[in-house]
PDB file of C-alpha atoms in Angstrom:
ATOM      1  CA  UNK A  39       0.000   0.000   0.000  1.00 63.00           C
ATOM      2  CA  UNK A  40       1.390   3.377  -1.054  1.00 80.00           C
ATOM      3  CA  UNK A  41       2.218   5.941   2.155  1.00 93.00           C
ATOM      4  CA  UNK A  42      -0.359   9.034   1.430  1.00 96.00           C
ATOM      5  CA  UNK A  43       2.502  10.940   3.429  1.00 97.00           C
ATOM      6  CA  UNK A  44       6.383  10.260   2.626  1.00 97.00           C
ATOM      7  CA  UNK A  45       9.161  11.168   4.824  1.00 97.00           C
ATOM      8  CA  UNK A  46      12.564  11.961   3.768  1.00 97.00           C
ATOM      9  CA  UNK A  47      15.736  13.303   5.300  1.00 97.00           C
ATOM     10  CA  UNK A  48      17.876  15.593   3.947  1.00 97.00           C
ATOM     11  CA  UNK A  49      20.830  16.493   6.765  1.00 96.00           C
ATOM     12  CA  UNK A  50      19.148  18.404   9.378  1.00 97.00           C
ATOM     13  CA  UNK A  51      15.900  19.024   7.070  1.00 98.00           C
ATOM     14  CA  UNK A  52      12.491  16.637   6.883  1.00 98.00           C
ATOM     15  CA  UNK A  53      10.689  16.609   3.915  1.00 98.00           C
ATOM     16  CA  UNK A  54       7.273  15.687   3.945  1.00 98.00           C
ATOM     17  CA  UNK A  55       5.787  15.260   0.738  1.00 98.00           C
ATOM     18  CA  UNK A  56       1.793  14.698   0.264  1.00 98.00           C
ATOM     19  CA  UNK A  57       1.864  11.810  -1.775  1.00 98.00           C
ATOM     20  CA  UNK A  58      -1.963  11.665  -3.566  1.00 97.00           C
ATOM     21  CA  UNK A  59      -0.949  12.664  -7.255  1.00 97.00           C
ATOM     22  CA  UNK A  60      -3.809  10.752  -8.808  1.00 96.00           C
ATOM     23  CA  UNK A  61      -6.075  12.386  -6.439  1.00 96.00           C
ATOM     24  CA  UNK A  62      -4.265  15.948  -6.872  1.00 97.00           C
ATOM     25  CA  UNK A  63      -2.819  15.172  -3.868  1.00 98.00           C
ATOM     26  CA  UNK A  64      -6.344  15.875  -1.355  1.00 97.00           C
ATOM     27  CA  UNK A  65      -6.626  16.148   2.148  1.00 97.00           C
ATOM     28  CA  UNK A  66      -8.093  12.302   3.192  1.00 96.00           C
ATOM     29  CA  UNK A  67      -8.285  11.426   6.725  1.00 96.00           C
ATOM     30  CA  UNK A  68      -5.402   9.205   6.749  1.00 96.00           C
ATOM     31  CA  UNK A  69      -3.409  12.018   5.353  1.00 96.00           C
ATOM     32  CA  UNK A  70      -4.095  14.183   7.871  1.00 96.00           C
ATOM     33  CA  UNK A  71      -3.475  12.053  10.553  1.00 96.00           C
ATOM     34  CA  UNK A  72       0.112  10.795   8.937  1.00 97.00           C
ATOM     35  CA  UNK A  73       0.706  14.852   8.664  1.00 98.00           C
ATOM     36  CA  UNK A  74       0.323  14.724  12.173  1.00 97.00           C
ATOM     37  CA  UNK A  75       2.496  11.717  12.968  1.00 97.00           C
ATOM     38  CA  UNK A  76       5.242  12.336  11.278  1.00 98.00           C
ATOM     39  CA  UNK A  77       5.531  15.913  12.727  1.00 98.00           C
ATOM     40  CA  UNK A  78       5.323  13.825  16.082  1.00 97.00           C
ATOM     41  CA  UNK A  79       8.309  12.184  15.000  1.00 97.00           C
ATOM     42  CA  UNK A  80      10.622  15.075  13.420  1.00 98.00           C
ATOM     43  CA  UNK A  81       9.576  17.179  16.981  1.00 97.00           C
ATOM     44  CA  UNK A  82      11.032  14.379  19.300  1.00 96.00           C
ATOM     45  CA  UNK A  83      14.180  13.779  16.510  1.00 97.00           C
ATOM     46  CA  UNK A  84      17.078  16.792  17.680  1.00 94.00           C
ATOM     47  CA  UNK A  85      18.802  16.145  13.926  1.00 95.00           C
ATOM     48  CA  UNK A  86      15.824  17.158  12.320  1.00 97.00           C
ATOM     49  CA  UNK A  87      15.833  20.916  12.524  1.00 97.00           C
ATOM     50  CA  UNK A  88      13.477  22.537   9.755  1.00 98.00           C
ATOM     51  CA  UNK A  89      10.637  20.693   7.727  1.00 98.00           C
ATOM     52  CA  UNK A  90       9.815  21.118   3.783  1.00 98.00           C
ATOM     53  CA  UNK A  91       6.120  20.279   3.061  1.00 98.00           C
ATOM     54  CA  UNK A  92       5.640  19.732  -0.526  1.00 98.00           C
ATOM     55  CA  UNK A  93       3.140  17.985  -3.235  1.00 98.00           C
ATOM     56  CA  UNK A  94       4.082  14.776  -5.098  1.00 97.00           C
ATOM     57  CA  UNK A  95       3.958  15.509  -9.284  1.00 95.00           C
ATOM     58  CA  UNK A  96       3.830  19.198 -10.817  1.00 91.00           C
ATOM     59  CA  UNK A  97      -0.050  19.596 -10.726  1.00 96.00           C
ATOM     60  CA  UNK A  98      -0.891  20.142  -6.950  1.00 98.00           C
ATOM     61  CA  UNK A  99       0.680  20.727  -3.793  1.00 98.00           C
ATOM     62  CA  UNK A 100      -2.694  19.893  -2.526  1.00 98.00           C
ATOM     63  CA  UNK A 101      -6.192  20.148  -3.818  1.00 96.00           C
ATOM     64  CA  UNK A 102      -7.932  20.368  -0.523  1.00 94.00           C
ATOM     65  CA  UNK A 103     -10.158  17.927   1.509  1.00 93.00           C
ATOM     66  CA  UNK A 104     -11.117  14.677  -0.239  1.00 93.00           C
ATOM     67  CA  UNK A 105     -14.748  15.876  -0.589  1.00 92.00           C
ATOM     68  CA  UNK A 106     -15.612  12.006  -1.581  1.00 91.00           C
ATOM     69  CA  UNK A 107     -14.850  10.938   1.759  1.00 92.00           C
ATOM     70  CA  UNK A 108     -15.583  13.489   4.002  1.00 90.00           C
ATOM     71  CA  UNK A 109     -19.447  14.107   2.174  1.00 89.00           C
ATOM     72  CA  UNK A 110     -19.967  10.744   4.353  1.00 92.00           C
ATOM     73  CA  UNK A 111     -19.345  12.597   7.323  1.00 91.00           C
ATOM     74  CA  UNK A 112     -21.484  15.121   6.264  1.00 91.00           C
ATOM     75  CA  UNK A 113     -24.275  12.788   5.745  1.00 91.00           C
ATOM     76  CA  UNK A 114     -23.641  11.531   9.218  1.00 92.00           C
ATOM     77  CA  UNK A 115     -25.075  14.551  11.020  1.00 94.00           C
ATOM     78  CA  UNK A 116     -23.178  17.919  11.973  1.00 93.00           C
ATOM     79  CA  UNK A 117     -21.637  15.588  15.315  1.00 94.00           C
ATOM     80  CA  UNK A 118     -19.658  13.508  13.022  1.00 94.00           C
ATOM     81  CA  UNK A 119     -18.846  15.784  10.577  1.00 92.00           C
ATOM     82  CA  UNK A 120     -17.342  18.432  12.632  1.00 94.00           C
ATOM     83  CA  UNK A 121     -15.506  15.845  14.486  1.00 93.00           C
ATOM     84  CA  UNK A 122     -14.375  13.516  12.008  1.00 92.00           C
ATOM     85  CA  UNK A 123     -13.456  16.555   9.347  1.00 92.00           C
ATOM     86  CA  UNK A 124     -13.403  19.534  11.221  1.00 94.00           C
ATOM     87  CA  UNK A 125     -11.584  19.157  14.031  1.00 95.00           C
ATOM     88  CA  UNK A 126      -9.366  16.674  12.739  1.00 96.00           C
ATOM     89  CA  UNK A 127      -8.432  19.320  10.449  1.00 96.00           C
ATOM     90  CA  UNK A 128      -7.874  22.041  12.501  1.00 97.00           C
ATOM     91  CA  UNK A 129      -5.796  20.059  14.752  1.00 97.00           C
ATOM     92  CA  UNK A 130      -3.376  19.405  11.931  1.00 97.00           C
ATOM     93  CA  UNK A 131      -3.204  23.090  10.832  1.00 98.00           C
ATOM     94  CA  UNK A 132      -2.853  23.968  14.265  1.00 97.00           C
ATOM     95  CA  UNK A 133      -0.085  21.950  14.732  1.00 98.00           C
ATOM     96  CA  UNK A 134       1.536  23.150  11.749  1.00 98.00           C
ATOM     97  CA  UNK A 135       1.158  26.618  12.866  1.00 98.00           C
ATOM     98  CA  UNK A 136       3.008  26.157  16.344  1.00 96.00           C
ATOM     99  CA  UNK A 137       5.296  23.555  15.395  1.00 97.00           C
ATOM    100  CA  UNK A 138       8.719  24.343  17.564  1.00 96.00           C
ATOM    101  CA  UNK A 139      10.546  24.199  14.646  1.00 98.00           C
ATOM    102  CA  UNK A 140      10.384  25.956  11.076  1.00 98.00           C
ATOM    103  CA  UNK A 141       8.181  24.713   8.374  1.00 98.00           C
ATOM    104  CA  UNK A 142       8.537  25.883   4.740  1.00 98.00           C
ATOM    105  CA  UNK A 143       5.475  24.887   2.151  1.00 98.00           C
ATOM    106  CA  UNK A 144       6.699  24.479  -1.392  1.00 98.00           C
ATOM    107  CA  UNK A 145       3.805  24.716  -3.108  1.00 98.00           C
ATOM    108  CA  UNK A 146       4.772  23.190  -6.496  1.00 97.00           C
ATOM    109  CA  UNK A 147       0.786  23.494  -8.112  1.00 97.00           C
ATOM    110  CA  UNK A 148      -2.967  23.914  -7.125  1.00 98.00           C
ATOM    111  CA  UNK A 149      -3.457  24.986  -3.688  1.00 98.00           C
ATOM    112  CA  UNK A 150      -7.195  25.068  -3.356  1.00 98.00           C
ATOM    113  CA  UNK A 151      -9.061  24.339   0.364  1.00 97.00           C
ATOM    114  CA  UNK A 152      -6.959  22.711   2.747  1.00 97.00           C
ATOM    115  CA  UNK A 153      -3.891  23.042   0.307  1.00 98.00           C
ATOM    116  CA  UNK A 154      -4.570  26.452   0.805  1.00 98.00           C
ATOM    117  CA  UNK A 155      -4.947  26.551   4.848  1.00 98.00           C
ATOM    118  CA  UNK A 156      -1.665  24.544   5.055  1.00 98.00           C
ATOM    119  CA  UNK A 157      -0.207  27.249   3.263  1.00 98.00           C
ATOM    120  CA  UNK A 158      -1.655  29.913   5.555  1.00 98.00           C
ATOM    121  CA  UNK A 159      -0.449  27.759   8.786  1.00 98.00           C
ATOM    122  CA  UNK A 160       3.015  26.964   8.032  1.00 98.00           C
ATOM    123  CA  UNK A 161       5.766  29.356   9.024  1.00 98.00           C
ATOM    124  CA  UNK A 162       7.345  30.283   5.416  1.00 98.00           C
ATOM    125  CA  UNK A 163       6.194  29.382   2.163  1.00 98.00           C
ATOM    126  CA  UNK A 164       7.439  29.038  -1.438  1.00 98.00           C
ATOM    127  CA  UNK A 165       5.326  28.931  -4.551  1.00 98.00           C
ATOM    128  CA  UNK A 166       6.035  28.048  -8.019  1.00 98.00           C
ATOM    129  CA  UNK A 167       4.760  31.193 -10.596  1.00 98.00           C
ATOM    130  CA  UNK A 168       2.569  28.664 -12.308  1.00 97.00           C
ATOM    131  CA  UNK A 169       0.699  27.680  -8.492  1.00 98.00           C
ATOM    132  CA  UNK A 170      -2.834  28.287  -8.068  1.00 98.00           C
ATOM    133  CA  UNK A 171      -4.578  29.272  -4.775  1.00 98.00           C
ATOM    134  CA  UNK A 172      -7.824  29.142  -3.938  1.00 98.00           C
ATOM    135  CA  UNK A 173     -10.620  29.392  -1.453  1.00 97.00           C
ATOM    136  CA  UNK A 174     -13.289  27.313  -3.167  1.00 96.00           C
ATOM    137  CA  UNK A 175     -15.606  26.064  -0.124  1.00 96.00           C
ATOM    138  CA  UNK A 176     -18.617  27.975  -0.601  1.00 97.00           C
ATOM    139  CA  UNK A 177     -18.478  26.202  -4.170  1.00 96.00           C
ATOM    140  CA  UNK A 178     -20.012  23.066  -2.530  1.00 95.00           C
ATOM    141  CA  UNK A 179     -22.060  25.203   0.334  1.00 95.00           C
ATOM    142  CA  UNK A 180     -19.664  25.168   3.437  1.00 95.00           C
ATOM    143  CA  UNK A 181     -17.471  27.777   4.781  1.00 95.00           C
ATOM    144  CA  UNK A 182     -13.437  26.494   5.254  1.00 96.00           C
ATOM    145  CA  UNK A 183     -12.919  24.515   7.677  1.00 96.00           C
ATOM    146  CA  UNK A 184      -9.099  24.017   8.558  1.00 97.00           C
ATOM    147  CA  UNK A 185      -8.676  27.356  10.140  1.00 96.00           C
ATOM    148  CA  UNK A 186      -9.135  29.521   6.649  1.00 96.00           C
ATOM    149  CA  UNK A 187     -11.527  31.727   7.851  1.00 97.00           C
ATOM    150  CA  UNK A 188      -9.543  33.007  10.662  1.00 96.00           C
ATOM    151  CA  UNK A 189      -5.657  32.563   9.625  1.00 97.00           C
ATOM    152  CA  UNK A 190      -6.138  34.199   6.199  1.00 97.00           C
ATOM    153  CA  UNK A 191      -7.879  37.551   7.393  1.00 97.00           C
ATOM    154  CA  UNK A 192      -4.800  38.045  10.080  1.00 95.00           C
ATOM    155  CA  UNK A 193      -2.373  37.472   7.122  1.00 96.00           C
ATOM    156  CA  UNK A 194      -4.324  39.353   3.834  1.00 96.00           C
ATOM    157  CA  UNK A 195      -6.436  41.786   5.725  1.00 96.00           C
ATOM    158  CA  UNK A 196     -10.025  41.565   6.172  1.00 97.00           C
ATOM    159  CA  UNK A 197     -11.680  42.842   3.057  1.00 98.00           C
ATOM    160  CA  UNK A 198      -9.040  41.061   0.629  1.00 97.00           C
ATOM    161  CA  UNK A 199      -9.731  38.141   2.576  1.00 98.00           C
ATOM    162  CA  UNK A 200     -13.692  38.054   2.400  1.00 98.00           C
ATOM    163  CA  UNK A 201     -13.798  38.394  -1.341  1.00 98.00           C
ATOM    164  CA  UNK A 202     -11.738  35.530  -1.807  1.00 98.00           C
ATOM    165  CA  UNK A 203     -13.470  33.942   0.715  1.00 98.00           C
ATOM    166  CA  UNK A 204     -17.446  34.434  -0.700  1.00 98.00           C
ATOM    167  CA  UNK A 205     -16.314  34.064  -4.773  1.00 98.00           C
ATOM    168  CA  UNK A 206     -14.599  31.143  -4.130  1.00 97.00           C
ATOM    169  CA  UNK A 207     -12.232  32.622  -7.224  1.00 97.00           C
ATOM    170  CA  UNK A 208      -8.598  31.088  -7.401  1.00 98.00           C
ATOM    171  CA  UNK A 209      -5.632  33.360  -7.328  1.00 98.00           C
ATOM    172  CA  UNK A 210      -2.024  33.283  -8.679  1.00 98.00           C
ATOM    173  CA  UNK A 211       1.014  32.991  -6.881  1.00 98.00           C
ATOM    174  CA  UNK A 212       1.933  36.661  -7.785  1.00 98.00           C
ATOM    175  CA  UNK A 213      -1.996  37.571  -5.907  1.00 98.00           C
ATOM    176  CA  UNK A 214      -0.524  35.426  -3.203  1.00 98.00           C
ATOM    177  CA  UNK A 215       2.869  36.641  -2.411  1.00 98.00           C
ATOM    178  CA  UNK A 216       0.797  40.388  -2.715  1.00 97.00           C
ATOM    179  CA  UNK A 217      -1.287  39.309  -0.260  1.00 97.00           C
ATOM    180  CA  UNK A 218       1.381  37.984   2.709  1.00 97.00           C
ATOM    181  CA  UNK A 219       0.458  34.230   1.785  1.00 98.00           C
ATOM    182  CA  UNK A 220       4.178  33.224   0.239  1.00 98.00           C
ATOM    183  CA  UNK A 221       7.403  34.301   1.026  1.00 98.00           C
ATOM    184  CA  UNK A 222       8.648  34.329  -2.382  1.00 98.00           C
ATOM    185  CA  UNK A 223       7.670  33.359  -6.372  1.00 98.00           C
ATOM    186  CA  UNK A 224      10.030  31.385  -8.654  1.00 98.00           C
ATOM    187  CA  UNK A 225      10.152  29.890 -11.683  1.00 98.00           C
ATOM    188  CA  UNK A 226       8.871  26.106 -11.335  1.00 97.00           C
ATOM    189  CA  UNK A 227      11.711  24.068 -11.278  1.00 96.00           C
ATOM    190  CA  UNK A 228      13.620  26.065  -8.657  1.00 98.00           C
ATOM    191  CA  UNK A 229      10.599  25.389  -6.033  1.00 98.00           C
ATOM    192  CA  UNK A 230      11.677  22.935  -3.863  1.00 98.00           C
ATOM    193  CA  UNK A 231      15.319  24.191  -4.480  1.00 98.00           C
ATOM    194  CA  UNK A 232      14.460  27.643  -2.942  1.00 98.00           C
ATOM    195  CA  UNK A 233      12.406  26.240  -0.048  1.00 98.00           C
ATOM    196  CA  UNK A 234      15.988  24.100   1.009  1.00 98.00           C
ATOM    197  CA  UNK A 235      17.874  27.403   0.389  1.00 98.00           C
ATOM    198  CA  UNK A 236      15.653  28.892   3.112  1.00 98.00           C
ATOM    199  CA  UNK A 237      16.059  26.078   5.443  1.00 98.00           C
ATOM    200  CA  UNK A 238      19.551  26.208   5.584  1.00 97.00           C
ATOM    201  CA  UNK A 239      19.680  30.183   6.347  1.00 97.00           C
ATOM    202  CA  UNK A 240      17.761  29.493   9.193  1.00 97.00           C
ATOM    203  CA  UNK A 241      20.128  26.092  10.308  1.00 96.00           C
ATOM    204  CA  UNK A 242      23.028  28.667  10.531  1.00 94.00           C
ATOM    205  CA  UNK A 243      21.030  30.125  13.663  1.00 94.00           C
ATOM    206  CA  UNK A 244      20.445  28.661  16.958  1.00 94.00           C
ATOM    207  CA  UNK A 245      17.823  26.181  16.882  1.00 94.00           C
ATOM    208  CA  UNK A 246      16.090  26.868  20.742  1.00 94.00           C
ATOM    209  CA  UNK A 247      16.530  31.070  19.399  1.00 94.00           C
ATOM    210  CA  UNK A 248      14.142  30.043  16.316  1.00 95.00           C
ATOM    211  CA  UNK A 249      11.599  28.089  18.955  1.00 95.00           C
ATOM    212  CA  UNK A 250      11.178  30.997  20.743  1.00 96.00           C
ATOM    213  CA  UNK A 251      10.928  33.291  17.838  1.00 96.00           C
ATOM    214  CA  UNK A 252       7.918  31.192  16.624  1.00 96.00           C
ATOM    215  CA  UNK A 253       6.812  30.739  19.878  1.00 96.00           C
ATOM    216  CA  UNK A 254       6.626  34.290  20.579  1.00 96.00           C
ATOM    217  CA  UNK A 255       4.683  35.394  17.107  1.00 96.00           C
ATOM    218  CA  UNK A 256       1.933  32.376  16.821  1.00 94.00           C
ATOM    219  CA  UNK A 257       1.346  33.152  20.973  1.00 94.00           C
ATOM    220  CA  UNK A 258       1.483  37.258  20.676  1.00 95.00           C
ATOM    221  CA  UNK A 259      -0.393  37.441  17.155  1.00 90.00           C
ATOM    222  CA  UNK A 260      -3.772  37.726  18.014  1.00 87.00           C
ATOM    223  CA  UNK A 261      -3.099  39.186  21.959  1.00 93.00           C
ATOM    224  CA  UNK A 262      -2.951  42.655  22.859  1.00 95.00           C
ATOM    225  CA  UNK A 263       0.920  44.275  22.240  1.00 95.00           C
ATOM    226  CA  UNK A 264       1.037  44.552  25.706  1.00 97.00           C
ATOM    227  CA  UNK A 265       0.464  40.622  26.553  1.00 96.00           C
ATOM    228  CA  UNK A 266       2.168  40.269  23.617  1.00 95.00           C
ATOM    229  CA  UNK A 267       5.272  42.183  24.629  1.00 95.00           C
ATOM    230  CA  UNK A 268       4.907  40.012  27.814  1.00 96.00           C
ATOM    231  CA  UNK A 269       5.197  36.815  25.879  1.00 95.00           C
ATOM    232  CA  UNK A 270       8.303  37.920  24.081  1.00 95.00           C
ATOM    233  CA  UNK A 271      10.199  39.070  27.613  1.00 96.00           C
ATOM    234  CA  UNK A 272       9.499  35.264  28.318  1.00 95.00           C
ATOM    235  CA  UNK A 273      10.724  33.828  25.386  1.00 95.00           C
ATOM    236  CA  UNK A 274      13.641  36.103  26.149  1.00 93.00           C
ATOM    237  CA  UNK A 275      14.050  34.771  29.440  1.00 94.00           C
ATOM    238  CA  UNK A 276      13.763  30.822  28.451  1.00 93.00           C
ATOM    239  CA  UNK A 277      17.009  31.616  26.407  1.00 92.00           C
ATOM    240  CA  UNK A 278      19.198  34.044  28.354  1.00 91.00           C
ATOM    241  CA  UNK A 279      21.380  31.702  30.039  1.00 86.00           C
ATOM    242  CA  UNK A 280      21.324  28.949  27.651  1.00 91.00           C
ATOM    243  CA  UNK A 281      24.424  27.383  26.192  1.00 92.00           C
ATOM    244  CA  UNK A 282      23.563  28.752  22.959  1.00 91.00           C
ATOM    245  CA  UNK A 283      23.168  32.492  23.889  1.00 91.00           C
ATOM    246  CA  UNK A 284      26.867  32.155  25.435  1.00 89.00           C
ATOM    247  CA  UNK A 285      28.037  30.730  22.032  1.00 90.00           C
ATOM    248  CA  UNK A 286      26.220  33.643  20.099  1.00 90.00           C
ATOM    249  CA  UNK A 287      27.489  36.365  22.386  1.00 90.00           C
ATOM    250  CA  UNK A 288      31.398  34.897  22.404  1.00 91.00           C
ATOM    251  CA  UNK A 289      31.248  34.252  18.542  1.00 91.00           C
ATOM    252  CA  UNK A 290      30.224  38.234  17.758  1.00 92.00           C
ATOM    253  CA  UNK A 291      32.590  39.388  20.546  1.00 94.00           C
ATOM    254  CA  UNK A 292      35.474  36.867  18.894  1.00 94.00           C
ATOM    255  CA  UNK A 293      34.079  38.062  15.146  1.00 93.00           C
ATOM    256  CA  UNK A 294      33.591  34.529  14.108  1.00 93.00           C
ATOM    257  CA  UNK A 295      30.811  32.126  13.072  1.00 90.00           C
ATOM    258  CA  UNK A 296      29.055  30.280  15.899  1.00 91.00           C
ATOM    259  CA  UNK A 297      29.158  26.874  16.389  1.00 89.00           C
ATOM    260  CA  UNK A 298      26.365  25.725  17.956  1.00 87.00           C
ATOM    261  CA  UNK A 299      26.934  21.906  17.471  1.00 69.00           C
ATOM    262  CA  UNK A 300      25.074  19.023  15.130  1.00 42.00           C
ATOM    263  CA  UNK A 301      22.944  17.552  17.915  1.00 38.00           C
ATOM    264  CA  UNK A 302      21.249  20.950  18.290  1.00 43.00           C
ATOM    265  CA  UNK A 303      18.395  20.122  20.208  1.00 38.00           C
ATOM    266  CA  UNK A 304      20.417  17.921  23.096  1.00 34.00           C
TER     267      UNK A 304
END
């Protein structure tokens, strides 16, 4: 049986590639879940410092939620489907957003639905110039339901958001990187390629500095600036006398590179 999720390593980077390209790689319950237990294991792994989520094939990073499958939770009753479909995918978006260490998308094709919300939960994102967003829900009568309705207001603005939100109209990756969604737009075969590039600028820093830093803006985001300026002093204060602050601080003074070790995370 073919893994919906695969899981390579590359040095100190994970990639996690969806791995539905018949289906346009959709969202099925056993995806999600193997999304979720695989960023299990790369969390509890101290070599694995920065995860690459990507789409298997050029058409789609991911297409959304397998509507075949989860229009039989539907038909269950509202219980079942918000459990079975709703929460499970929030839970998986959520983890993406507050995962301790960085996650890049490299959306590669058609992000539509939960392809989409992935792309508005992860920390960076890349997309290929020929990627296609899209927020097609109320298509098929529903509102998103992976976090969509709240994540892509904070990052595109209210009024941006809604209109995407109530056509259901898909975007391109220039609309996208306009509108806060992706980091950066490149030419197709230089996707993936970029995403590692950005991984390993972030590997040259210290690993429990980059925790806190993502820490401190998924916590302070939607808080006040004075809770979130709280948050941030203690962030601060989790690293000030760690090994790795003492590294950073003697490297500058010494005008040399840090070293803060392979086994980062020990």
């Amino acid at each position: 049986m073919t893994e919906t999720i695969l899981l390579d390593r590359h040095g100190a980077i994970a990639l996690m590639t969806i791995n539905r390209p018949e289906k346009l790689n959709a969202l099925n319950y056993e995806t999600n879940d193997l999304i979720l237990k695989h960023l299990d294991e790369i969390e509890s792994d101290d070599r694995l410092r920065a995860v690459v989520i990507t789409g298997a094939g050029h058409r789609a990073f991911s297409a959304g939620g397998d509507i075949h499958e989860f229009s039989e939770s539907i038909k269950a009753g509202p219980d079942i489907a918000v459990r079975d479909f709703c929460q499970r995918g929030q839970r998986m978006t959520g983890r993406l957003e507050a995962f301790s260490k960085p996650i890049i998308a490299a959306v590669n094709g058609l992000a539509y639905g939960g392809g989409c919300e992935i792309t508005e939960a992860v920390h960076l994102a890349i997309a290929s110039e020929t990627a296609l967003f899209a927020k097609p829900e109320i298509n098929i009568g529903i509102p998103p339901t992976f976090g969509g309705t709240q994540r892509l207001p904070r990052l595109a603005g209210r009024k941006r958001a809604l209109e995407l939100l109530l056509t259901g109209d898909s975007f391109t990756a220039a609309r996208a990187y306009e509108l806060g969604l992706v980091n950066a737009v490149v030419s197709p075969d230089k996707v993936l390629e970029t995403a590692f590039e950005m991984a390993e600028r972030i590997l040259r820093h210290s690993p429990h500095a980059a925790a806190r830093i993502i820490s401190a803006v998924t916590r302070g985001l939607n808080t006040s600036i004075a809770e979130g300026l709280s948050i941030e002093c203690e962030q601060f204060a989790r690293m000030a006398s760690t090994p790795d602050v003492y590294e950073g601080l003697n490297a500058w003074i010494e005008r040399r590179s840090p070293n803060y070790g392979q086994a980062q995370g020990k």
